[in-house]
Amino acid sequence: MIRTLKIKLDKSNDLIQTARIFNLACQDVLDYGFEHKDYNKTRLNRGTYHEVRTKYPTLPSALVQTARDQASDILKRNKFKHRPKKKELSSIRYDKRTMKVFLESGYCKLTTIFGRMTYNFKLPGYYGQYTDWEVKNAQMIPNRDCCYLHVQIEKKTPETRGDDRRLGIDLGINNIAVCSDNTFYNSKHLKNVKGRYQHIKAELQSKGTRSAKRKLKKISGRERRFVKDVNHCLAKELAKKPYGVFAMEDLSGVLNQKSKGRMFNRKLGNWSFRQLQQFVEYKAEVLGKGTIYVNPKYTSQTCSKCGHKAKSNRAGSQFKCQQCGFTLHADLNASRNIATFSRSVGGRLCVNQPNVASVEVEGSNATETEGSYKSSDERGRHHATRFSGW
C-alpha cells in the first residue's frame, strides 16, 4: 500500500534557492534529452552529469541525479511531442539519499545547496496512523507563503480475508451509487451544489477580467474539494459494508463515446466516477477486502432474475423484463447483475478461493420467486438513502 502525506513546512530561503538551481539543472537535462530524442537515464547521465556539475557547483550530486530522473520521467511522459519547460519554482524530487523524514518526532532533514538542513513541522492528527509506515521518497513544492513536502510512504498490503461475499455497485449521475443490498445514494445535494458553482463560474467567465479569473480559479478549487470530500465519505461508507469483494463496472471508455448533446456532455464531464472507484479501492485494501471490475455491457439490459437480455427491458429508471415480467428499479437491477457477472471474472482473491460462475447475488437470490423479488424491491425503495454526510 502506498499513501502520500502532504506536510506543510515554513517558507525557507534555503529551499527556494535550492528549487531554482534544481529546476535549472533539470531543464538542461530536458533540453539535452529532447534534442537527442532520448529519455534513457543512463545515457542522459552520461551526456549531462559533468556539464551540470560544472555549471551548478553548489548543487549536490545526489540532487543532480534526482533532477536527471525527474527529467527522464517528463520526457517519457511527453513522448517528445513538444519541448518541455520546467518552471523556476516547480517541485524538487527527494529520495532516501537526500532526505530523512521523522513523522513521529515532527521534523525532517533535507539536502539543499547550503548543506543538510533540518525543518520542523506539525503532523496533522489524522496522519498519526501512518507514523510506522516506511518513507520511500518525497517532493518539495514551493508555494507563495510556505513549502509543502509530499511524502510517499509504503506498508505491506494486508492479506485478504477470504470472504467471497460480493457487493455490486452501480455508479451513475442521478444516483451516485446503487448497491445490490438495496441501498441507494442519490446525487440531489451534490447536483444542487455543483449547479450553484456552475452558475457562478459562467458569470465570472463572461466578465473576463483579471479579478474574475482569480475568483474563478478559487471557486473551481472549492468545488473540486467539495466533490472530493463527498466521494471520500461515500467510499468510506461503502468499504465498511460487510462484504469481502466490491464489484464495479469498468467505465474507462465511457468518456470516449460520441457526442450526445451539449447538456449531456457537460454532465458526463462533471461525473467523477473514477475518483470514487479509486477511493473505494484503497479504503477496501486497508480492510483486507478486494475490488473487481466487470464489463458494463448489458448490465442494464439483462434481467437479474431470469437472465433475459433485451434493450427494451429498460425504459429510463424502470426495468421490466419482457420475458418474465419482473419489475425493478433499473439501477438496482444493474447492481445485482454486476455482482453476478463478477463471479466469472478473475480478481484479487485468495488462490485457494473458488472462482465459479454463480447466479447467487448478495441482497437477493436469483432463484427466489417473483413475489419475494417484488418485496425486496419495495424494501430497497423504502430504505433508499440519501448519504447522511451531504
JSON list of C-alpha atoms in Angstrom, two decimals, residues 6-168:
[
{"chain": "A", "resi": 6, "resn": "LYS", "atom": "CA", "xyz": [1.03, 16.48, 2.47]},
{"chain": "A", "resi": 7, "resn": "ILE", "atom": "CA", "xyz": [3.16, 18.18, 5.14]},
{"chain": "A", "resi": 8, "resn": "LYS", "atom": "CA", "xyz": [3.39, 21.95, 5.50]},
{"chain": "A", "resi": 9, "resn": "LEU", "atom": "CA", "xyz": [6.83, 23.50, 6.04]},
{"chain": "A", "resi": 10, "resn": "ASP", "atom": "CA", "xyz": [7.65, 27.12, 6.80]},
{"chain": "A", "resi": 11, "resn": "LYS", "atom": "CA", "xyz": [8.83, 29.10, 3.80]},
{"chain": "A", "resi": 12, "resn": "SER", "atom": "CA", "xyz": [12.63, 28.98, 3.72]},
{"chain": "A", "resi": 13, "resn": "ASN", "atom": "CA", "xyz": [15.11, 30.85, 1.55]},
{"chain": "A", "resi": 14, "resn": "ASP", "atom": "CA", "xyz": [17.29, 27.70, 1.54]},
{"chain": "A", "resi": 15, "resn": "LEU", "atom": "CA", "xyz": [14.53, 25.67, -0.09]},
{"chain": "A", "resi": 16, "resn": "ILE", "atom": "CA", "xyz": [13.60, 28.44, -2.54]},
{"chain": "A", "resi": 17, "resn": "GLN", "atom": "CA", "xyz": [17.17, 28.85, -3.75]},
{"chain": "A", "resi": 18, "resn": "THR", "atom": "CA", "xyz": [17.61, 25.07, -3.97]},
{"chain": "A", "resi": 19, "resn": "ALA", "atom": "CA", "xyz": [14.42, 24.81, -6.05]},
{"chain": "A", "resi": 20, "resn": "ARG", "atom": "CA", "xyz": [15.70, 27.41, -8.51]},
{"chain": "A", "resi": 21, "resn": "ILE", "atom": "CA", "xyz": [19.05, 25.68, -9.06]},
{"chain": "A", "resi": 22, "resn": "PHE", "atom": "CA", "xyz": [17.46, 22.21, -9.16]},
{"chain": "A", "resi": 23, "resn": "ASN", "atom": "CA", "xyz": [14.96, 23.21, -11.85]},
{"chain": "A", "resi": 24, "resn": "LEU", "atom": "CA", "xyz": [17.65, 24.92, -13.95]},
{"chain": "A", "resi": 25, "resn": "ALA", "atom": "CA", "xyz": [19.65, 21.69, -13.85]},
{"chain": "A", "resi": 26, "resn": "CYS", "atom": "CA", "xyz": [16.55, 19.66, -14.69]},
{"chain": "A", "resi": 27, "resn": "GLN", "atom": "CA", "xyz": [15.83, 21.97, -17.64]},
{"chain": "A", "resi": 28, "resn": "ASP", "atom": "CA", "xyz": [19.35, 21.40, -19.03]},
{"chain": "A", "resi": 29, "resn": "VAL", "atom": "CA", "xyz": [18.77, 17.64, -18.95]},
{"chain": "A", "resi": 30, "resn": "LEU", "atom": "CA", "xyz": [15.36, 18.12, -20.57]},
{"chain": "A", "resi": 31, "resn": "ASP", "atom": "CA", "xyz": [16.90, 20.13, -23.41]},
{"chain": "A", "resi": 32, "resn": "TYR", "atom": "CA", "xyz": [19.59, 17.50, -23.98]},
{"chain": "A", "resi": 33, "resn": "GLY", "atom": "CA", "xyz": [17.09, 14.64, -23.96]},
{"chain": "A", "resi": 34, "resn": "PHE", "atom": "CA", "xyz": [14.68, 16.45, -26.28]},
{"chain": "A", "resi": 35, "resn": "GLU", "atom": "CA", "xyz": [17.42, 17.26, -28.80]},
{"chain": "A", "resi": 36, "resn": "HIS", "atom": "CA", "xyz": [18.68, 13.65, -28.81]},
{"chain": "A", "resi": 37, "resn": "LYS", "atom": "CA", "xyz": [15.14, 12.16, -28.56]},
{"chain": "A", "resi": 38, "resn": "ASP", "atom": "CA", "xyz": [16.26, 10.00, -25.64]},
{"chain": "A", "resi": 39, "resn": "TYR", "atom": "CA", "xyz": [14.88, 9.53, -22.11]},
{"chain": "A", "resi": 40, "resn": "ASN", "atom": "CA", "xyz": [17.14, 6.67, -21.01]},
{"chain": "A", "resi": 41, "resn": "LYS", "atom": "CA", "xyz": [18.53, 7.59, -17.59]},
{"chain": "A", "resi": 42, "resn": "THR", "atom": "CA", "xyz": [21.94, 6.03, -18.19]},
{"chain": "A", "resi": 43, "resn": "ARG", "atom": "CA", "xyz": [22.52, 7.90, -21.45]},
{"chain": "A", "resi": 44, "resn": "LEU", "atom": "CA", "xyz": [21.14, 11.14, -20.02]},
{"chain": "A", "resi": 45, "resn": "ASN", "atom": "CA", "xyz": [23.52, 10.84, -17.08]},
{"chain": "A", "resi": 46, "resn": "ARG", "atom": "CA", "xyz": [26.46, 10.12, -19.39]},
{"chain": "A", "resi": 47, "resn": "GLY", "atom": "CA", "xyz": [25.69, 13.13, -21.56]},
{"chain": "A", "resi": 48, "resn": "THR", "atom": "CA", "xyz": [24.83, 15.75, -18.93]},
{"chain": "A", "resi": 49, "resn": "TYR", "atom": "CA", "xyz": [26.27, 14.90, -15.50]},
{"chain": "A", "resi": 50, "resn": "HIS", "atom": "CA", "xyz": [29.70, 16.54, -15.75]},
{"chain": "A", "resi": 51, "resn": "GLU", "atom": "CA", "xyz": [28.34, 19.60, -17.54]},
{"chain": "A", "resi": 52, "resn": "VAL", "atom": "CA", "xyz": [25.61, 20.13, -14.92]},
{"chain": "A", "resi": 53, "resn": "ARG", "atom": "CA", "xyz": [28.06, 19.63, -12.04]},
{"chain": "A", "resi": 54, "resn": "THR", "atom": "CA", "xyz": [30.38, 22.22, -13.54]},
{"chain": "A", "resi": 55, "resn": "LYS", "atom": "CA", "xyz": [27.60, 24.70, -14.30]},
{"chain": "A", "resi": 56, "resn": "TYR", "atom": "CA", "xyz": [25.93, 24.40, -10.85]},
{"chain": "A", "resi": 57, "resn": "PRO", "atom": "CA", "xyz": [28.74, 23.58, -8.38]},
{"chain": "A", "resi": 58, "resn": "THR", "atom": "CA", "xyz": [26.58, 24.22, -5.30]},
{"chain": "A", "resi": 59, "resn": "LEU", "atom": "CA", "xyz": [24.02, 21.58, -6.30]},
{"chain": "A", "resi": 60, "resn": "PRO", "atom": "CA", "xyz": [24.88, 18.29, -4.53]},
{"chain": "A", "resi": 61, "resn": "SER", "atom": "CA", "xyz": [25.49, 15.28, -6.77]},
{"chain": "A", "resi": 62, "resn": "ALA", "atom": "CA", "xyz": [22.55, 13.38, -5.26]},
{"chain": "A", "resi": 63, "resn": "LEU", "atom": "CA", "xyz": [20.17, 16.19, -6.31]},
{"chain": "A", "resi": 64, "resn": "VAL", "atom": "CA", "xyz": [21.74, 16.19, -9.77]},
{"chain": "A", "resi": 65, "resn": "GLN", "atom": "CA", "xyz": [20.76, 12.52, -10.02]},
{"chain": "A", "resi": 66, "resn": "THR", "atom": "CA", "xyz": [17.18, 13.15, -8.90]},
{"chain": "A", "resi": 67, "resn": "ALA", "atom": "CA", "xyz": [16.94, 16.07, -11.35]},
{"chain": "A", "resi": 68, "resn": "ARG", "atom": "CA", "xyz": [18.02, 13.70, -14.12]},
{"chain": "A", "resi": 69, "resn": "ASP", "atom": "CA", "xyz": [15.45, 11.10, -13.02]},
{"chain": "A", "resi": 70, "resn": "GLN", "atom": "CA", "xyz": [12.69, 13.69, -13.00]},
{"chain": "A", "resi": 71, "resn": "ALA", "atom": "CA", "xyz": [13.70, 14.94, -16.45]},
{"chain": "A", "resi": 72, "resn": "SER", "atom": "CA", "xyz": [13.68, 11.35, -17.74]},
{"chain": "A", "resi": 73, "resn": "ASP", "atom": "CA", "xyz": [10.14, 10.80, -16.47]},
{"chain": "A", "resi": 74, "resn": "ILE", "atom": "CA", "xyz": [8.94, 14.08, -18.01]},
{"chain": "A", "resi": 75, "resn": "LEU", "atom": "CA", "xyz": [10.43, 13.19, -21.39]},
{"chain": "A", "resi": 76, "resn": "LYS", "atom": "CA", "xyz": [8.94, 9.70, -21.27]},
{"chain": "A", "resi": 77, "resn": "ARG", "atom": "CA", "xyz": [5.51, 11.08, -20.46]},
{"chain": "A", "resi": 78, "resn": "ASN", "atom": "CA", "xyz": [5.78, 13.84, -23.07]},
{"chain": "A", "resi": 79, "resn": "LYS", "atom": "CA", "xyz": [6.89, 11.43, -25.84]},
{"chain": "A", "resi": 80, "resn": "PHE", "atom": "CA", "xyz": [8.82, 14.31, -27.48]},
{"chain": "A", "resi": 81, "resn": "LYS", "atom": "CA", "xyz": [5.62, 15.95, -28.73]},
{"chain": "A", "resi": 82, "resn": "HIS", "atom": "CA", "xyz": [6.88, 19.38, -27.68]},
{"chain": "A", "resi": 83, "resn": "ARG", "atom": "CA", "xyz": [9.86, 20.82, -25.81]},
{"chain": "A", "resi": 84, "resn": "PRO", "atom": "CA", "xyz": [9.10, 20.52, -22.08]},
{"chain": "A", "resi": 85, "resn": "LYS", "atom": "CA", "xyz": [9.57, 23.60, -19.92]},
{"chain": "A", "resi": 86, "resn": "LYS", "atom": "CA", "xyz": [10.33, 23.35, -16.19]},
{"chain": "A", "resi": 87, "resn": "LYS", "atom": "CA", "xyz": [9.09, 26.27, -14.11]},
{"chain": "A", "resi": 88, "resn": "GLU", "atom": "CA", "xyz": [11.55, 28.13, -11.93]},
{"chain": "A", "resi": 89, "resn": "LEU", "atom": "CA", "xyz": [9.83, 27.19, -8.67]},
{"chain": "A", "resi": 90, "resn": "SER", "atom": "CA", "xyz": [8.29, 23.83, -9.51]},
{"chain": "A", "resi": 91, "resn": "SER", "atom": "CA", "xyz": [8.80, 20.68, -7.46]},
{"chain": "A", "resi": 92, "resn": "ILE", "atom": "CA", "xyz": [12.04, 19.12, -6.24]},
{"chain": "A", "resi": 93, "resn": "ARG", "atom": "CA", "xyz": [12.32, 15.36, -6.10]},
{"chain": "A", "resi": 94, "resn": "TYR", "atom": "CA", "xyz": [13.90, 13.82, -2.99]},
{"chain": "A", "resi": 95, "resn": "ASP", "atom": "CA", "xyz": [14.85, 10.20, -2.38]},
{"chain": "A", "resi": 96, "resn": "LYS", "atom": "CA", "xyz": [16.33, 8.29, 0.54]},
{"chain": "A", "resi": 97, "resn": "ARG", "atom": "CA", "xyz": [19.80, 9.74, -0.14]},
{"chain": "A", "resi": 98, "resn": "THR", "atom": "CA", "xyz": [18.65, 13.35, 0.04]},
{"chain": "A", "resi": 99, "resn": "MET", "atom": "CA", "xyz": [16.06, 13.39, 2.83]},
{"chain": "A", "resi": 100, "resn": "LYS", "atom": "CA", "xyz": [15.08, 11.89, 6.16]},
{"chain": "A", "resi": 101, "resn": "VAL", "atom": "CA", "xyz": [11.54, 12.33, 7.48]},
{"chain": "A", "resi": 102, "resn": "PHE", "atom": "CA", "xyz": [10.69, 11.55, 11.10]},
{"chain": "A", "resi": 103, "resn": "LEU", "atom": "CA", "xyz": [6.91, 11.56, 11.20]},
{"chain": "A", "resi": 104, "resn": "GLU", "atom": "CA", "xyz": [6.52, 10.74, 14.88]},
{"chain": "A", "resi": 105, "resn": "SER", "atom": "CA", "xyz": [9.09, 13.33, 16.01]},
{"chain": "A", "resi": 106, "resn": "GLY", "atom": "CA", "xyz": [7.81, 16.04, 13.67]},
{"chain": "A", "resi": 107, "resn": "TYR", "atom": "CA", "xyz": [10.91, 17.08, 11.75]},
{"chain": "A", "resi": 108, "resn": "CYS", "atom": "CA", "xyz": [12.75, 16.30, 8.54]},
{"chain": "A", "resi": 109, "resn": "LYS", "atom": "CA", "xyz": [16.26, 16.70, 7.11]},
{"chain": "A", "resi": 110, "resn": "LEU", "atom": "CA", "xyz": [16.54, 17.84, 3.50]},
{"chain": "A", "resi": 111, "resn": "THR", "atom": "CA", "xyz": [19.58, 18.29, 1.29]},
{"chain": "A", "resi": 112, "resn": "THR", "atom": "CA", "xyz": [19.93, 21.84, -0.05]},
{"chain": "A", "resi": 113, "resn": "ILE", "atom": "CA", "xyz": [22.60, 23.86, -1.85]},
{"chain": "A", "resi": 114, "resn": "PHE", "atom": "CA", "xyz": [23.67, 25.05, 1.62]},
{"chain": "A", "resi": 115, "resn": "GLY", "atom": "CA", "xyz": [24.03, 21.54, 3.03]},
{"chain": "A", "resi": 116, "resn": "ARG", "atom": "CA", "xyz": [21.78, 19.27, 5.07]},
{"chain": "A", "resi": 117, "resn": "MET", "atom": "CA", "xyz": [19.12, 21.39, 6.81]},
{"chain": "A", "resi": 118, "resn": "THR", "atom": "CA", "xyz": [16.55, 20.49, 9.47]},
{"chain": "A", "resi": 119, "resn": "TYR", "atom": "CA", "xyz": [12.92, 21.65, 9.26]},
{"chain": "A", "resi": 120, "resn": "ASN", "atom": "CA", "xyz": [10.22, 21.20, 11.87]},
{"chain": "A", "resi": 121, "resn": "PHE", "atom": "CA", "xyz": [6.57, 20.56, 11.05]},
{"chain": "A", "resi": 122, "resn": "LYS", "atom": "CA", "xyz": [3.32, 19.83, 12.81]},
{"chain": "A", "resi": 123, "resn": "LEU", "atom": "CA", "xyz": [1.90, 16.48, 11.77]},
{"chain": "A", "resi": 124, "resn": "PRO", "atom": "CA", "xyz": [-1.93, 16.55, 11.46]},
{"chain": "A", "resi": 125, "resn": "GLY", "atom": "CA", "xyz": [-3.70, 14.23, 13.88]},
{"chain": "A", "resi": 126, "resn": "TYR", "atom": "CA", "xyz": [-5.15, 12.14, 11.05]},
{"chain": "A", "resi": 127, "resn": "TYR", "atom": "CA", "xyz": [-1.63, 11.26, 9.87]},
{"chain": "A", "resi": 128, "resn": "GLY", "atom": "CA", "xyz": [-0.83, 9.67, 13.21]},
{"chain": "A", "resi": 129, "resn": "GLN", "atom": "CA", "xyz": [-1.93, 6.30, 11.83]},
{"chain": "A", "resi": 130, "resn": "TYR", "atom": "CA", "xyz": [0.97, 6.40, 9.34]},
{"chain": "A", "resi": 131, "resn": "THR", "atom": "CA", "xyz": [3.88, 7.00, 11.72]},
{"chain": "A", "resi": 132, "resn": "ASP", "atom": "CA", "xyz": [5.03, 3.36, 11.49]},
{"chain": "A", "resi": 133, "resn": "TRP", "atom": "CA", "xyz": [4.98, 3.26, 7.66]},
{"chain": "A", "resi": 134, "resn": "GLU", "atom": "CA", "xyz": [8.21, 3.30, 5.65]},
{"chain": "A", "resi": 135, "resn": "VAL", "atom": "CA", "xyz": [9.14, 6.59, 3.97]},
{"chain": "A", "resi": 136, "resn": "LYS", "atom": "CA", "xyz": [10.11, 5.99, 0.33]},
{"chain": "A", "resi": 137, "resn": "ASN", "atom": "CA", "xyz": [10.55, 9.41, -1.32]},
{"chain": "A", "resi": 138, "resn": "ALA", "atom": "CA", "xyz": [9.18, 12.94, -1.33]},
{"chain": "A", "resi": 139, "resn": "GLN", "atom": "CA", "xyz": [8.56, 16.03, -3.44]},
{"chain": "A", "resi": 140, "resn": "MET", "atom": "CA", "xyz": [9.06, 19.56, -2.14]},
{"chain": "A", "resi": 141, "resn": "ILE", "atom": "CA", "xyz": [6.73, 22.12, -3.74]},
{"chain": "A", "resi": 142, "resn": "PRO", "atom": "CA", "xyz": [7.36, 25.83, -3.04]},
{"chain": "A", "resi": 143, "resn": "ASN", "atom": "CA", "xyz": [4.27, 27.97, -2.53]},
{"chain": "A", "resi": 144, "resn": "ARG", "atom": "CA", "xyz": [3.55, 31.64, -2.09]},
{"chain": "A", "resi": 145, "resn": "ASP", "atom": "CA", "xyz": [3.54, 31.58, 1.72]},
{"chain": "A", "resi": 146, "resn": "CYS", "atom": "CA", "xyz": [5.03, 28.19, 2.58]},
{"chain": "A", "resi": 147, "resn": "CYS", "atom": "CA", "xyz": [6.50, 24.98, 1.19]},
{"chain": "A", "resi": 148, "resn": "TYR", "atom": "CA", "xyz": [4.75, 21.62, 1.01]},
{"chain": "A", "resi": 149, "resn": "LEU", "atom": "CA", "xyz": [6.51, 18.30, 1.34]},
{"chain": "A", "resi": 150, "resn": "HIS", "atom": "CA", "xyz": [4.59, 15.47, -0.33]},
{"chain": "A", "resi": 151, "resn": "VAL", "atom": "CA", "xyz": [5.92, 12.35, 1.38]},
{"chain": "A", "resi": 152, "resn": "GLN", "atom": "CA", "xyz": [5.24, 8.94, -0.14]},
{"chain": "A", "resi": 153, "resn": "ILE", "atom": "CA", "xyz": [5.04, 6.14, 2.40]},
{"chain": "A", "resi": 154, "resn": "GLU", "atom": "CA", "xyz": [4.56, 2.42, 1.98]},
{"chain": "A", "resi": 155, "resn": "LYS", "atom": "CA", "xyz": [3.36, -0.54, 4.03]},
{"chain": "A", "resi": 156, "resn": "LYS", "atom": "CA", "xyz": [2.78, -4.18, 3.21]},
{"chain": "A", "resi": 157, "resn": "THR", "atom": "CA", "xyz": [-0.72, -4.83, 1.91]},
{"chain": "A", "resi": 158, "resn": "PRO", "atom": "CA", "xyz": [-2.73, -6.91, 4.41]},
{"chain": "A", "resi": 159, "resn": "GLU", "atom": "CA", "xyz": [-3.84, -10.32, 3.26]},
{"chain": "A", "resi": 160, "resn": "THR", "atom": "CA", "xyz": [-7.39, -10.64, 2.02]},
{"chain": "A", "resi": 161, "resn": "ARG", "atom": "CA", "xyz": [-9.85, -12.09, 4.48]},
{"chain": "A", "resi": 162, "resn": "GLY", "atom": "CA", "xyz": [-11.03, -14.83, 2.14]},
{"chain": "A", "resi": 163, "resn": "ASP", "atom": "CA", "xyz": [-14.61, -13.53, 2.29]},
{"chain": "A", "resi": 164, "resn": "ASP", "atom": "CA", "xyz": [-16.23, -14.08, -1.11]},
{"chain": "A", "resi": 165, "resn": "ARG", "atom": "CA", "xyz": [-19.46, -12.21, -0.38]},
{"chain": "A", "resi": 166, "resn": "ARG", "atom": "CA", "xyz": [-19.84, -9.69, -3.19]},
{"chain": "A", "resi": 167, "resn": "LEU", "atom": "CA", "xyz": [-21.47, -6.29, -3.34]},
{"chain": "A", "resi": 168, "resn": "GLY", "atom": "CA", "xyz": [-22.40, -5.00, -6.77]}
]
